[in-house]
Amino acid sequence: KQEVTQIPAALSVPEGENLVLNCSFTDSAIYNLQWFRQDPGKGLTSLLLIQSSQREQTSGRLNASLDKSSGRSTLYIAASQPGDSATYLCAVPYGQNFVFGPGTRLSVLP
Amino acid sequence: DTAVSQTPKYLVTQMGNDKSIKCEQNLGHDTMYWYKQDSKKFLKIMFSYNNKELIINETVPNRFSPKSPDKAHLNLHINSLELGDSAVYFCASSRAGTAYEQYFGPGTRLTVT
């Protein structure tokens, strides 16, 4: 059974800091991992999809890495801004479905 | 140009009623999903539907049934609503299967009183 965890559960940082969010999964036989953000009362917005053949994927100030052998992915956010405040979730495929982590709630203080 | 849309956005109903939530995607995707997000914000898949093949999460009560009139739509029907069904329900879609990026709808907040 695939289980996904995320650390930390919540994070509060001052504006401008670089930060790292962590995602761990128990079954390393995955072929991709997706990072999402969810704003309060809203749906999920896809940030990055990283394939198992890739080690990193970048979009603007976001960089996601994937280490299948250790069952980990990290999402690096550079120069954080108040607009980055949201919950960040990772998800991996399992069978014909997806398993989501519980999310990291990020607050970036002005 | 909404990619994945859901209606209604809010749904308040009484226990025992039957209700439906509609989902439409205009991305040309082959696979659609329904998720439930409970009060603790944990997101769990309920169904995936790909080319008339339905994959059901074994924990989902049979009071819940997805219905797909065509590839662009996957509606969720819920019979005999219970208090524990109160949650936010999200529809999502992707190209065929789990190898591709998922796109989510805005969610439907269901409250059962």
mmCIF file with all atom_site columns, C-alpha atoms in Angstrom, chain B residues 6-72:
data_model
loop_
_atom_site.group_PDB
_atom_site.id
_atom_site.type_symbol
_atom_site.label_atom_id
_atom_site.label_alt_id
_atom_site.label_comp_id
_atom_site.label_asym_id
_atom_site.label_entity_id
_atom_site.label_seq_id
_atom_site.pdbx_PDB_ins_code
_atom_site.Cartn_x
_atom_site.Cartn_y
_atom_site.Cartn_z
_atom_site.occupancy
_atom_site.B_iso_or_equiv
_atom_site.pdbx_formal_charge
_atom_site.auth_seq_id
_atom_site.auth_comp_id
_atom_site.auth_asym_id
_atom_site.auth_atom_id
_atom_site.pdbx_PDB_model_num
ATOM 1  C CA . GLN B 1 6  ? -18.317 21.772 -11.148 1.00 0.00 ? 6  GLN B CA 1
ATOM 2  C CA . THR B 1 7  ? -21.849 22.676 -10.156 1.00 0.00 ? 7  THR B CA 1
ATOM 3  C CA . PRO B 1 8  ? -23.080 23.567 -7.685  1.00 0.00 ? 8  PRO B CA 1
ATOM 4  C CA . LYS B 1 9  ? -20.340 25.267 -5.688  1.00 0.00 ? 9  LYS B CA 1
ATOM 5  C CA . TYR B 1 10 ? -22.311 24.874 -2.460  1.00 0.00 ? 10 TYR B CA 1
ATOM 6  C CA . LEU B 1 11 ? -24.941 22.282 -1.605  1.00 0.00 ? 11 LEU B CA 1
ATOM 7  C CA . VAL B 1 12 ? -26.868 22.178 1.660   1.00 0.00 ? 12 VAL B CA 1
ATOM 8  C CA . THR B 1 13 ? -29.341 19.372 2.142   1.00 0.00 ? 13 THR B CA 1
ATOM 9  C CA . GLN B 1 14 ? -30.953 17.187 4.765   1.00 0.00 ? 14 GLN B CA 1
ATOM 10 C CA . MET B 1 15 ? -30.118 13.660 5.772   1.00 0.00 ? 15 MET B CA 1
ATOM 11 C CA . GLY B 1 16 ? -31.779 11.027 3.654   1.00 0.00 ? 16 GLY B CA 1
ATOM 12 C CA . ASN B 1 17 ? -31.988 13.133 0.510   1.00 0.00 ? 17 ASN B CA 1
ATOM 13 C CA . ASP B 1 18 ? -30.506 12.195 -2.868  1.00 0.00 ? 18 ASP B CA 1
ATOM 14 C CA . LYS B 1 19 ? -28.295 14.750 -4.631  1.00 0.00 ? 19 LYS B CA 1
ATOM 15 C CA . SER B 1 20 ? -26.038 15.092 -7.647  1.00 0.00 ? 20 SER B CA 1
ATOM 16 C CA . ILE B 1 21 ? -22.911 17.082 -8.396  1.00 0.00 ? 21 ILE B CA 1
ATOM 17 C CA . LYS B 1 22 ? -21.983 17.766 -11.996 1.00 0.00 ? 22 LYS B CA 1
ATOM 18 C CA . CYS B 1 23 ? -18.505 17.929 -13.488 1.00 0.00 ? 23 CYS B CA 1
ATOM 19 C CA . GLU B 1 24 ? -17.396 18.937 -16.955 1.00 0.00 ? 24 GLU B CA 1
ATOM 20 C CA . GLN B 1 25 ? -13.945 19.221 -18.504 1.00 0.00 ? 25 GLN B CA 1
ATOM 21 C CA . ASN B 1 26 ? -13.111 20.899 -21.798 1.00 0.00 ? 26 ASN B CA 1
ATOM 22 C CA . LEU B 1 27 ? -9.516  19.669 -21.983 1.00 0.00 ? 27 LEU B CA 1
ATOM 23 C CA . GLY B 1 28 ? -10.214 16.626 -24.136 1.00 0.00 ? 28 GLY B CA 1
ATOM 24 C CA . HIS B 1 29 ? -8.965  14.371 -21.358 1.00 0.00 ? 29 HIS B CA 1
ATOM 25 C CA . ASP B 1 30 ? -9.759  10.671 -21.239 1.00 0.00 ? 30 ASP B CA 1
ATOM 26 C CA . THR B 1 31 ? -9.733  10.128 -17.481 1.00 0.00 ? 31 THR B CA 1
ATOM 27 C CA . MET B 1 32 ? -11.846 11.817 -14.838 1.00 0.00 ? 32 MET B CA 1
ATOM 28 C CA . TYR B 1 33 ? -11.788 11.500 -11.061 1.00 0.00 ? 33 TYR B CA 1
ATOM 29 C CA . TRP B 1 34 ? -13.814 12.288 -7.985  1.00 0.00 ? 34 TRP B CA 1
ATOM 30 C CA . TYR B 1 35 ? -12.110 13.126 -4.699  1.00 0.00 ? 35 TYR B CA 1
ATOM 31 C CA . LYS B 1 36 ? -13.420 13.794 -1.207  1.00 0.00 ? 36 LYS B CA 1
ATOM 32 C CA . GLN B 1 37 ? -11.682 16.266 1.093   1.00 0.00 ? 37 GLN B CA 1
ATOM 33 C CA . ASP B 1 38 ? -12.818 15.908 4.672   1.00 0.00 ? 38 ASP B CA 1
ATOM 34 C CA . SER B 1 39 ? -12.782 18.429 7.508   1.00 0.00 ? 39 SER B CA 1
ATOM 35 C CA . LYS B 1 40 ? -9.142  17.615 8.243   1.00 0.00 ? 40 LYS B CA 1
ATOM 36 C CA . LYS B 1 41 ? -8.332  18.580 4.638   1.00 0.00 ? 41 LYS B CA 1
ATOM 37 C CA . PHE B 1 42 ? -7.198  15.077 3.745   1.00 0.00 ? 42 PHE B CA 1
ATOM 38 C CA . LEU B 1 43 ? -7.820  14.343 0.057   1.00 0.00 ? 43 LEU B CA 1
ATOM 39 C CA . LYS B 1 44 ? -8.923  10.826 -0.886  1.00 0.00 ? 44 LYS B CA 1
ATOM 40 C CA . ILE B 1 45 ? -9.797  9.450  -4.273  1.00 0.00 ? 45 ILE B CA 1
ATOM 41 C CA . MET B 1 46 ? -13.278 8.023  -4.676  1.00 0.00 ? 46 MET B CA 1
ATOM 42 C CA . PHE B 1 47 ? -13.477 7.035  -8.335  1.00 0.00 ? 47 PHE B CA 1
ATOM 43 C CA . SER B 1 48 ? -11.539 7.175  -11.537 1.00 0.00 ? 48 SER B CA 1
ATOM 44 C CA . TYR B 1 49 ? -13.246 6.736  -14.907 1.00 0.00 ? 49 TYR B CA 1
ATOM 45 C CA . ASN B 1 50 ? -11.315 6.050  -18.080 1.00 0.00 ? 50 ASN B CA 1
ATOM 46 C CA . ASN B 1 51 ? -12.889 5.103  -21.373 1.00 0.00 ? 51 ASN B CA 1
ATOM 47 C CA . LYS B 1 52 ? -15.917 3.554  -19.677 1.00 0.00 ? 52 LYS B CA 1
ATOM 48 C CA . GLU B 1 53 ? -13.774 1.698  -17.171 1.00 0.00 ? 53 GLU B CA 1
ATOM 49 C CA . LEU B 1 54 ? -14.673 2.575  -13.618 1.00 0.00 ? 54 LEU B CA 1
ATOM 50 C CA . ILE B 1 55 ? -12.192 2.092  -10.808 1.00 0.00 ? 55 ILE B CA 1
ATOM 51 C CA . ILE B 1 56 ? -13.779 2.354  -7.399  1.00 0.00 ? 56 ILE B CA 1
ATOM 52 C CA . ASN B 1 57 ? -12.005 2.992  -4.141  1.00 0.00 ? 57 ASN B CA 1
ATOM 53 C CA . GLU B 1 58 ? -13.138 0.069  -2.009  1.00 0.00 ? 58 GLU B CA 1
ATOM 54 C CA . THR B 1 59 ? -13.876 2.312  0.940   1.00 0.00 ? 59 THR B CA 1
ATOM 55 C CA . VAL B 1 60 ? -16.547 4.305  -0.888  1.00 0.00 ? 60 VAL B CA 1
ATOM 56 C CA . PRO B 1 61 ? -20.108 3.363  0.127   1.00 0.00 ? 61 PRO B CA 1
ATOM 57 C CA . ASN B 1 62 ? -22.336 2.146  -2.683  1.00 0.00 ? 62 ASN B CA 1
ATOM 58 C CA . ARG B 1 63 ? -24.617 5.127  -1.998  1.00 0.00 ? 63 ARG B CA 1
ATOM 59 C CA . PHE B 1 64 ? -22.146 7.016  -4.171  1.00 0.00 ? 64 PHE B CA 1
ATOM 60 C CA . SER B 1 65 ? -22.294 6.376  -7.903  1.00 0.00 ? 65 SER B CA 1
ATOM 61 C CA . PRO B 1 66 ? -20.536 8.161  -10.750 1.00 0.00 ? 66 PRO B CA 1
ATOM 62 C CA . LYS B 1 67 ? -22.298 8.540  -14.064 1.00 0.00 ? 67 LYS B CA 1
ATOM 63 C CA . SER B 1 68 ? -20.614 9.565  -17.296 1.00 0.00 ? 68 SER B CA 1
ATOM 64 C CA . PRO B 1 69 ? -22.937 10.574 -20.148 1.00 0.00 ? 69 PRO B CA 1
ATOM 65 C CA . ASP B 1 70 ? -19.892 11.284 -22.336 1.00 0.00 ? 70 ASP B CA 1
ATOM 66 C CA . LYS B 1 71 ? -16.142 11.691 -22.128 1.00 0.00 ? 71 LYS B CA 1
ATOM 67 C CA . ALA B 1 72 ? -16.346 15.308 -21.012 1.00 0.00 ? 72 ALA B CA 1
#
